Amino acid sequence: MSQALNSKSMTIGESGLAAVFAVTAFLCLIGAAKALDTAFAFHASLGAAASLAAVFVILNRYFDRPSSLPAQEINGRPNYNMGPIKFAAVMSVFWGIAGFAVGLLIASQLAWPALNFDLPWTSFGRLRPLHTSAVIFAFGGNVLVATSFYVVQKTCRVRLAGDLAPWFVVVGYNFFILVAGTGYLLGVTQSKEYAEPEWYADLWLTIVWVTYLLVFLMTLVKRKEPHIFVANWFYLAFIVTIAVLHLGNNPALPVSVFGSKSYIAWAGVQDAMFQWWYGHNAVGFFLTAGFLAIMYYFILKRAERPIYSYRLSIIHFWALIFLYIWAGPHHLHYTALPDWAQTLGMTFSIMLWMPSWGGMINGLMTLSGAWDKLRTDPVLRMLVVSVAFYGMSTFEGPMMSIKVVNSLSHYTDWTIGHVHSGALGWVGFVSFGALYCLVPWLWDRKGLYSLKLVNWHFWIATIGIVLYISAMWVSGILQGLMWRAYTSLGFLEYSFIETVEAMHPFYIIRAAGGALFLIGALIMAYNLWMTVRVGEAEVQSPVALQPAE
């Protein structure tokens, strides 16, 4: 025993990471002691505690592990690293329910303002960025990290690159979410849509994201499969582009290294241009390219069919990558942005309709010869309906970018309806479908605990989405028409408070739709929990169709 202990030594990664976290803990303690504001003191204390915990976990893992690191292969088969994926999958369910619950609260606040409770921490202005970030970056981000780490291992037939690096990515990313979310509640924000966290949170995310890129790239580099699976193209495009967007939109100078406040490097219309170049491509590459990678793997696996057209997937990829990056200016119609830049954004947005629908057709036509599975497999149904919502959203988006349509739709609830048709229908459903596939695979179960519960989830959430987006469509168009209505004398026909009053019934319907979507997510959480908890003998299998007599 003593000889085995003597032969064991810490790897460079273990010793280096432990040393870095020890130094980080010391610096965070200094920051907490010298903090100029309460929020920075809280986050510095949180960083110190997390860094000390990381040092303890690394050392404890070293003493508990065998003298050699886990083998890359066992009996000639890849020894896949599923631990970080399990963690990210669990966190995605947790953050999803939290984000949907906050969304329901703020939707209810718009209908019943008393639910703000006259407290700064529960006001709409602080909870709204908490909701968007929790759903997009916490729920969606963890789904993307989990699925990308799973897919790249399986399609490359190698273990995930790095020993501690994958754990650093998933835990570090969730720590960023914790810092960002608590910052919103404390009033810490850059006031940039989808890029609210302050300078120190942005710096931490940069380190985590670069590590994520390196882990993914190095796994691709050491692959045993010569061909790079198409889903990995989309994952790589998502990771690289989000890194570029983050670095371009977030350069800021802190007022003090001991305070949370900073000032962005860009100014005026340049800042607006950078913000919506970032903001639209956060949608384009985080919420589209990354989740298209999920489509290109999980629908194929669930339907047990090859992709409909490999050639179309190539066209889809390169057209989407080239066109999406130019579409941001359509968020700035009728502003100080030069007219040529607005027109450029509109033009590329309209062109985006073609590759987007090419991807949708490729996903749907993959089911050729397997459409009957939609009757017996609600998970596949959820994945396929998500692609239909993707097609609807990517038709509506280019239409809304046209200047004459945008003059009616912009700043209204129509935009909210459009965003949520994509967020709930496309991103939400494809994420749910991926989790329903992943959890049994990760925990070695034959199937899900209950396909009936998946069916309930599907229909409850679908009804919720339809209520939500239809209410916002009607509400938004009504808003736009009321705002531009004039009397015969040239005065505005409606006061602003009259337009707010007219929205009230639609806000109640939206809250009801959000409540149904949250109930569906809670059903999913219970189903996944029971899938992990029960033995394989208790797992329900799909019921085979009986021939007609």
XYZ file of C-alpha atoms in Angstrom:
549
model
C 0.000 0.000 0.000
C 2.746 2.434 0.943
C 4.638 1.578 -2.230
C 1.581 2.414 -4.324
C 1.191 5.734 -2.503
C 4.854 6.560 -3.024
C 4.596 5.910 -6.756
C 1.627 8.262 -7.083
C 2.290 11.878 -7.918
C 0.108 14.831 -8.831
C -0.247 15.619 -12.501
C 0.704 19.057 -13.827
C -2.991 19.784 -14.233
C -3.837 18.855 -10.643
C -0.952 20.731 -9.038
C -1.261 23.715 -11.365
C -5.013 24.058 -10.959
C -4.794 23.678 -7.165
C -2.123 26.403 -7.048
C -4.153 28.721 -9.297
C -7.251 28.305 -7.144
C -5.228 28.866 -3.951
C -3.906 32.171 -5.362
C -7.406 33.073 -6.589
C -8.835 32.473 -3.101
C -6.197 34.816 -1.614
C -6.904 37.545 -4.208
C -10.670 37.214 -3.697
C -10.239 37.648 0.065
C -8.285 40.856 -0.548
C -11.020 41.996 -2.960
C -13.729 41.300 -0.384
C -11.821 43.261 2.285
C -11.249 46.306 0.034
C -14.564 46.199 -1.856
C -16.164 49.535 -2.722
C -19.702 48.155 -2.921
C -21.728 45.388 -1.324
C -22.222 43.399 -4.506
C -18.492 43.212 -5.239
C -17.796 42.190 -1.635
C -20.382 39.421 -1.899
C -19.030 38.118 -5.198
C -15.418 38.288 -3.998
C -16.388 36.293 -0.893
C -18.243 33.823 -3.103
C -15.142 33.503 -5.309
C -12.911 32.892 -2.290
C -15.223 30.189 -0.936
C -15.530 28.507 -4.338
C -11.741 28.616 -4.900
C -11.021 27.053 -1.504
C -13.637 24.383 -2.197
C -11.964 23.691 -5.561
C -8.551 23.249 -3.881
C -10.093 20.820 -1.388
C -11.870 18.816 -4.120
C -8.726 18.570 -6.277
C -6.569 17.388 -3.360
C -9.245 14.992 -2.109
C -9.629 13.541 -5.611
C -5.867 13.074 -5.853
C -5.662 11.137 -2.571
C -8.678 8.971 -3.470
C -7.757 8.096 -7.058
C -5.477 5.242 -8.175
C -1.849 5.989 -9.041
C -2.679 6.224 -12.747
C -5.318 8.384 -14.411
C -8.363 6.748 -16.078
C -7.388 4.784 -19.184
C -8.229 6.181 -22.601
C -9.450 2.717 -23.679
C -10.606 -0.442 -21.926
C -10.298 -3.689 -23.905
C -9.896 -1.702 -27.105
C -13.071 0.338 -26.546
C -13.130 4.071 -25.650
C -13.404 4.786 -21.924
C -15.845 7.673 -22.226
C -15.856 10.420 -19.593
C -19.508 10.835 -18.631
C -19.143 12.500 -15.201
C -19.078 16.142 -16.400
C -21.961 15.409 -18.781
C -24.111 14.054 -15.939
C -23.380 17.193 -13.903
C -24.305 19.524 -16.774
C -27.494 17.541 -17.495
C -28.644 17.791 -13.875
C -27.831 21.515 -13.726
C -29.710 22.158 -16.972
C -32.912 20.732 -15.451
C -32.405 22.752 -12.253
C -31.711 26.043 -14.031
C -34.510 25.418 -16.524
C -37.146 25.127 -13.799
C -35.684 28.159 -11.994
C -35.677 30.230 -15.202
C -39.223 29.224 -16.179
C -40.472 30.002 -12.654
C -38.928 33.492 -12.725
C -40.410 34.003 -16.192
C -43.851 33.113 -14.867
C -43.392 35.590 -12.009
C -42.410 38.515 -14.252
C -45.195 37.684 -16.733
C -47.579 37.818 -13.795
C -46.036 41.132 -12.653
C -46.982 42.696 -15.997
C -50.593 41.612 -15.437
C -50.634 42.329 -11.689
C -47.919 44.909 -10.790
C -48.441 44.353 -7.042
C -46.409 41.147 -7.479
C -43.289 43.336 -7.638
C -43.738 43.455 -3.817
C -42.129 46.940 -3.680
C -38.724 45.330 -3.128
C -35.662 46.083 -5.265
C -34.673 42.399 -5.531
C -38.081 41.279 -6.806
C -38.751 44.141 -9.227
C -39.355 43.412 -12.907
C -36.222 45.332 -13.885
C -33.970 42.949 -11.942
C -35.868 39.699 -12.487
C -36.258 40.077 -16.244
C -32.498 39.725 -17.053
C -32.368 36.934 -14.459
C -35.087 35.097 -16.404
C -33.508 35.559 -19.838
C -30.030 34.576 -18.672
C -31.300 31.603 -16.652
C -33.239 30.202 -19.604
C -30.738 30.988 -22.367
C -27.339 30.618 -20.740
C -28.050 28.474 -17.672
C -30.626 26.023 -19.065
C -29.676 26.194 -22.747
C -25.945 26.549 -22.063
C -25.794 23.479 -19.845
C -27.754 21.469 -22.428
C -25.240 22.551 -25.082
C -22.205 21.706 -22.949
C -23.658 18.319 -21.954
C -24.709 17.308 -25.475
C -21.515 18.623 -27.128
C -19.297 16.667 -24.725
C -21.414 13.550 -25.303
C -21.663 13.837 -29.092
C -17.993 14.672 -29.693
C -16.881 11.621 -27.700
C -19.317 9.231 -29.366
C -18.748 10.457 -32.929
C -14.950 10.634 -32.540
C -14.791 7.322 -30.597
C -12.330 8.726 -28.042
C -12.393 9.844 -24.414
C -12.931 13.549 -23.804
C -9.643 15.472 -23.903
C -8.162 16.445 -20.552
C -8.538 15.105 -17.035
C -9.737 18.046 -14.928
C -10.429 20.395 -17.849
C -13.959 19.071 -18.652
C -14.891 19.392 -14.966
C -13.426 22.904 -14.907
C -15.666 23.809 -17.861
C -18.968 22.532 -16.430
C -18.385 23.674 -12.829
C -16.761 26.960 -13.876
C -19.606 27.746 -16.259
C -22.206 27.156 -13.558
C -20.231 29.333 -11.143
C -20.381 32.117 -13.747
C -24.170 31.662 -13.879
C -24.332 31.912 -10.073
C -22.283 35.152 -10.068
C -24.283 36.659 -12.939
C -27.677 35.731 -11.460
C -26.951 37.012 -7.962
C -25.483 40.136 -9.566
C -28.784 40.884 -11.320
C -30.666 40.604 -8.027
C -28.161 42.978 -6.412
C -28.496 45.491 -9.255
C -25.120 44.755 -10.918
C -25.486 45.044 -14.685
C -23.837 46.459 -17.811
C -27.343 47.093 -19.205
C -26.508 45.245 -22.425
C -29.119 42.774 -23.683
C -27.935 39.147 -23.224
C -24.610 40.550 -21.953
C -25.589 41.920 -18.550
C -22.784 40.565 -16.262
C -20.103 43.013 -15.164
C -16.398 42.962 -16.027
C -15.163 40.383 -13.486
C -17.864 37.858 -14.449
C -16.994 38.421 -18.120
C -13.300 37.763 -17.428
C -14.129 34.502 -15.659
C -16.424 33.405 -18.507
C -13.628 34.103 -21.019
C -11.291 31.717 -19.173
C -13.967 29.016 -18.950
C -14.997 29.403 -22.595
C -11.433 29.189 -23.930
C -10.989 25.988 -21.904
C -14.245 24.680 -23.404
C -12.952 25.393 -26.901
C -9.643 23.656 -26.194
C -11.306 20.546 -24.742
C -13.629 20.268 -27.752
C -10.853 20.926 -30.282
C -8.374 18.497 -28.717
C -11.039 15.781 -28.638
C -11.561 16.325 -32.366
C -7.796 16.295 -32.977
C -7.271 12.879 -31.341
C -10.379 11.298 -32.915
C -10.271 7.698 -34.140
C -12.979 8.365 -36.713
C -11.464 10.102 -39.797
C -14.731 11.815 -40.695
C -15.922 14.761 -38.581
C -19.631 14.262 -37.903
C -21.780 17.183 -39.121
C -23.117 17.947 -35.617
C -19.546 18.709 -34.532
C -19.275 21.386 -37.224
C -22.219 23.212 -35.696
C -20.909 22.780 -32.138
C -17.507 24.143 -33.162
C -19.049 27.097 -35.015
C -21.156 27.876 -31.936
C -18.174 27.729 -29.535
C -15.794 29.777 -31.722
C -18.330 32.449 -32.704
C -19.637 32.967 -29.164
C -16.016 33.509 -28.068
C -15.526 36.170 -30.769
C -18.851 37.856 -29.946
C -18.106 37.896 -26.212
C -14.678 39.463 -26.706
C -16.000 42.034 -29.202
C -19.019 43.202 -27.212
C -17.640 43.195 -23.664
C -14.342 45.133 -23.472
C -14.831 47.346 -20.416
C -12.716 49.453 -18.055
C -13.618 49.023 -14.376
C -13.823 52.188 -12.300
C -11.811 50.266 -9.701
C -10.529 46.699 -9.474
C -12.317 46.618 -6.095
C -15.715 47.658 -7.466
C -18.369 46.162 -9.725
C -18.949 49.242 -11.908
C -17.264 49.509 -15.310
C -17.604 51.504 -18.529
C -17.747 49.873 -21.935
C -14.988 50.719 -24.404
C -17.425 51.537 -27.211
C -19.607 54.645 -27.310
C -22.893 55.764 -28.796
C -23.960 54.204 -32.066
C -20.789 52.058 -32.191
C -21.818 50.462 -28.910
C -25.329 49.851 -30.292
C -23.866 48.272 -33.423
C -21.564 46.001 -31.421
C -24.400 45.142 -29.007
C -26.784 43.944 -31.704
C -24.046 42.271 -33.716
C -23.551 40.333 -30.474
C -27.233 40.137 -29.494
C -28.549 38.739 -32.766
C -25.670 36.304 -33.121
C -26.155 35.119 -29.555
C -29.493 34.016 -31.014
C -27.845 32.885 -34.242
C -24.972 30.847 -32.842
C -25.900 30.084 -29.225
C -29.604 29.415 -29.768
C -29.464 28.222 -33.372
C -26.130 26.695 -34.444
C -25.594 24.903 -31.133
C -29.110 23.459 -31.067
C -28.948 22.515 -34.747
C -26.024 20.315 -33.700
C -28.441 18.615 -31.274
C -30.927 18.169 -34.144
C -28.270 16.624 -36.398
C -27.417 13.963 -33.792
C -30.410 13.261 -31.569
C -33.164 13.101 -34.223
C -31.010 10.687 -36.222
C -30.362 8.508 -33.165
C -33.972 8.544 -31.964
C -35.435 7.857 -35.425
C -32.656 5.354 -36.206
C -32.306 6.934 -39.638
C -29.377 8.554 -41.479
C -29.530 12.237 -42.315
C -31.825 12.911 -45.279
C -29.173 14.769 -47.290
C -25.528 15.077 -46.341
C -25.031 17.539 -49.204
C -27.848 19.738 -47.892
C -26.258 19.719 -44.410
C -23.055 21.136 -45.935
C -24.975 23.895 -47.740
C -27.014 24.566 -44.605
C -23.891 24.918 -42.476
C -21.843 27.250 -44.671
C -24.793 29.426 -45.733
C -25.945 29.829 -42.121
C -22.441 30.628 -40.856
C -21.805 33.230 -43.552
C -25.190 34.970 -43.542
C -26.128 35.045 -39.850
C -23.181 37.161 -38.734
C -24.395 40.148 -40.822
C -28.014 40.258 -39.651
C -27.630 42.223 -36.376
C -28.417 45.736 -37.708
C -32.070 44.815 -38.297
C -32.533 45.415 -34.544
C -31.629 49.071 -35.126
C -34.069 50.180 -37.828
C -35.029 53.873 -37.603
C -32.164 54.690 -35.219
C -28.939 56.695 -35.568
C -27.285 53.720 -37.296
C -26.447 54.616 -40.940
C -29.242 53.656 -43.314
C -26.953 51.484 -45.441
C -26.081 49.389 -42.370
C -29.775 48.966 -41.521
C -30.505 47.861 -45.084
C -27.548 45.465 -45.040
C -28.889 43.800 -41.882
C -32.363 43.538 -43.417
C -31.033 42.060 -46.664
C -28.978 39.359 -44.962
C -31.884 38.578 -42.631
C -34.166 37.926 -45.595
C -31.520 35.744 -47.252
C -31.252 33.752 -44.003
C -34.710 32.317 -44.630
C -33.325 29.953 -47.288
C -30.554 28.144 -45.354
C -32.726 28.061 -42.239
C -35.509 26.267 -44.068
C -32.927 24.044 -45.753
C -31.905 22.824 -42.285
C -35.526 22.413 -41.239
C -36.310 20.338 -44.345
C -33.208 18.227 -43.748
C -34.283 17.486 -40.173
C -37.910 16.712 -41.027
C -37.144 14.607 -44.120
C -34.792 12.459 -42.050
C -37.996 10.801 -40.817
C -38.815 9.549 -44.331
C -39.837 5.948 -43.829
C -40.085 6.389 -40.058
C -43.037 8.751 -39.617
C -44.994 5.996 -37.840
C -42.609 6.354 -34.877
C -44.214 9.692 -34.027
C -47.305 7.794 -32.849
C -45.433 5.655 -30.342
C -42.443 7.809 -29.349
C -43.349 11.161 -27.730
C -39.625 12.032 -27.365
C -39.155 11.881 -31.134
C -42.404 13.839 -31.534
C -41.003 16.556 -29.269
C -37.777 16.709 -31.291
C -39.635 16.893 -34.607
C -42.093 19.557 -33.412
C -39.088 21.609 -32.245
C -37.811 21.611 -35.842
C -41.247 22.774 -37.029
C -41.075 25.671 -34.552
C -37.566 26.402 -35.856
C -38.978 26.699 -39.352
C -41.793 28.976 -38.203
C -39.456 31.255 -36.227
C -36.942 31.498 -39.073
C -39.712 32.576 -41.429
C -41.146 35.118 -39.009
C -37.735 36.625 -38.132
C -36.762 37.627 -41.699
C -40.287 38.968 -42.264
C -40.040 41.145 -39.128
C -36.657 42.481 -40.275
C -38.272 44.171 -43.314
C -38.388 47.878 -42.499
C -42.066 48.445 -43.201
C -43.034 45.449 -41.005
C -40.498 46.447 -38.358
C -42.047 49.908 -38.115
C -45.169 48.201 -36.762
C -43.612 45.330 -34.788
C -40.597 46.898 -33.086
C -40.869 47.646 -29.357
C -44.156 45.713 -29.209
C -45.169 42.350 -27.769
C -45.000 40.856 -31.266
C -41.220 40.701 -30.801
C -41.764 38.950 -27.458
C -44.035 36.405 -29.156
C -41.467 35.818 -31.904
C -38.636 35.314 -29.422
C -40.657 32.844 -27.376
C -41.838 30.835 -30.369
C -38.154 30.186 -30.949
C -37.135 29.939 -27.296
C -39.979 27.712 -26.053
C -40.845 25.853 -29.239
C -37.435 25.363 -30.846
C -34.832 25.632 -28.071
C -37.068 24.334 -25.281
C -38.459 21.294 -27.086
C -35.167 20.240 -28.696
C -33.495 20.567 -25.266
C -36.204 18.492 -23.588
C -35.883 15.851 -26.303
C -32.099 15.753 -25.892
C -32.397 15.370 -22.104
C -34.969 12.583 -22.498
C -32.440 10.795 -24.728
C -29.331 11.585 -22.679
C -30.410 10.630 -19.171
C -31.122 6.933 -19.884
C -27.866 6.700 -21.877
C -25.775 8.348 -19.161
C -27.202 6.279 -16.290
C -27.359 2.999 -18.286
C -31.131 2.640 -18.277
C -33.047 0.755 -20.973
C -35.483 3.624 -21.385
C -37.361 6.381 -19.637
C -39.370 5.786 -16.470
C -42.642 6.737 -18.184
C -43.408 7.569 -21.803
C -46.928 8.558 -20.688
C -45.402 11.380 -18.642
C -43.425 12.501 -21.709
C -46.719 12.580 -23.603
C -48.304 14.696 -20.856
C -45.271 17.000 -20.907
C -45.501 17.371 -24.675
C -49.183 18.310 -24.814
C -49.214 20.566 -21.723
C -46.125 22.460 -22.941
C -47.478 22.707 -26.502
C -50.759 24.207 -25.291
C -48.709 26.616 -23.141
C -46.616 27.705 -26.132
C -49.665 28.249 -28.332
C -51.368 30.356 -25.643
C -48.195 32.363 -25.068
C -47.227 33.225 -28.623
C -50.759 33.751 -29.959
C -51.505 36.169 -27.091
C -48.294 38.080 -27.818
C -48.936 38.194 -31.563
C -52.390 39.735 -31.079
C -51.154 41.978 -28.265
C -48.145 43.195 -30.276
C -50.054 44.014 -33.454
C -52.724 45.769 -31.368
C -50.006 47.781 -29.596
C -48.372 48.818 -32.865
C -51.682 49.890 -34.414
C -52.734 51.860 -31.314
C -49.365 53.636 -31.097
C -49.515 54.812 -34.715
C -53.224 55.799 -34.699
C -53.893 59.531 -35.192
C -57.032 61.636 -34.992
C -58.256 63.775 -37.887
C -56.500 66.717 -36.217
C -53.133 64.909 -36.218
C -52.999 64.086 -32.498
C -52.319 60.626 -31.080
C -55.630 58.835 -30.722
C -54.644 56.782 -27.652
C -52.672 57.723 -24.574
C -49.925 55.325 -23.492
C -51.906 54.186 -20.447
C -54.809 53.211 -22.733
C -52.498 50.926 -24.720
C -51.242 49.375 -21.463
C -54.814 48.790 -20.299
C -55.681 47.108 -23.612
C -52.820 44.614 -23.095
C -54.089 43.330 -19.726
C -56.128 40.289 -20.903
C -53.301 39.200 -23.192
C -50.811 39.371 -20.316
C -53.061 37.071 -18.281
C -53.180 34.584 -21.184
C -49.375 34.789 -21.507
C -48.944 34.044 -17.789
C -51.284 31.045 -18.143
C -49.212 29.763 -21.071
C -46.002 30.195 -19.089
C -47.533 28.324 -16.140
C -48.375 25.359 -18.400
C -44.827 25.332 -19.795
C -43.413 25.314 -16.248
C -45.740 22.442 -15.257
C -44.422 20.469 -18.234
C -40.830 21.051 -17.107
C -41.689 19.852 -13.586
C -43.202 16.678 -15.062
C -39.967 16.159 -17.017
C -37.834 16.648 -13.884
C -39.872 14.003 -12.022
C -39.681 11.607 -14.981
C -35.905 11.981 -15.305
C -35.420 11.628 -11.546
C -37.406 8.393 -11.523
C -35.521 7.155 -14.595
C -32.247 7.514 -12.690
C -33.684 6.155 -9.434
C -35.559 3.002 -10.485
C -34.060 -0.271 -11.719
C -34.109 -1.328 -15.346
C -36.806 -3.916 -14.751
C -39.257 -1.146 -13.799
C -38.580 1.010 -16.812
C -41.467 1.228 -19.241
C -40.845 0.458 -22.892
C -42.774 1.840 -25.865
C -46.001 -0.052 -26.515
C -45.895 -1.738 -29.918
C -48.797 -1.058 -32.259
C -51.209 -3.982 -32.535
C -52.416 -5.050 -36.001
C -56.056 -4.303 -36.740
C -58.380 -7.294 -36.610
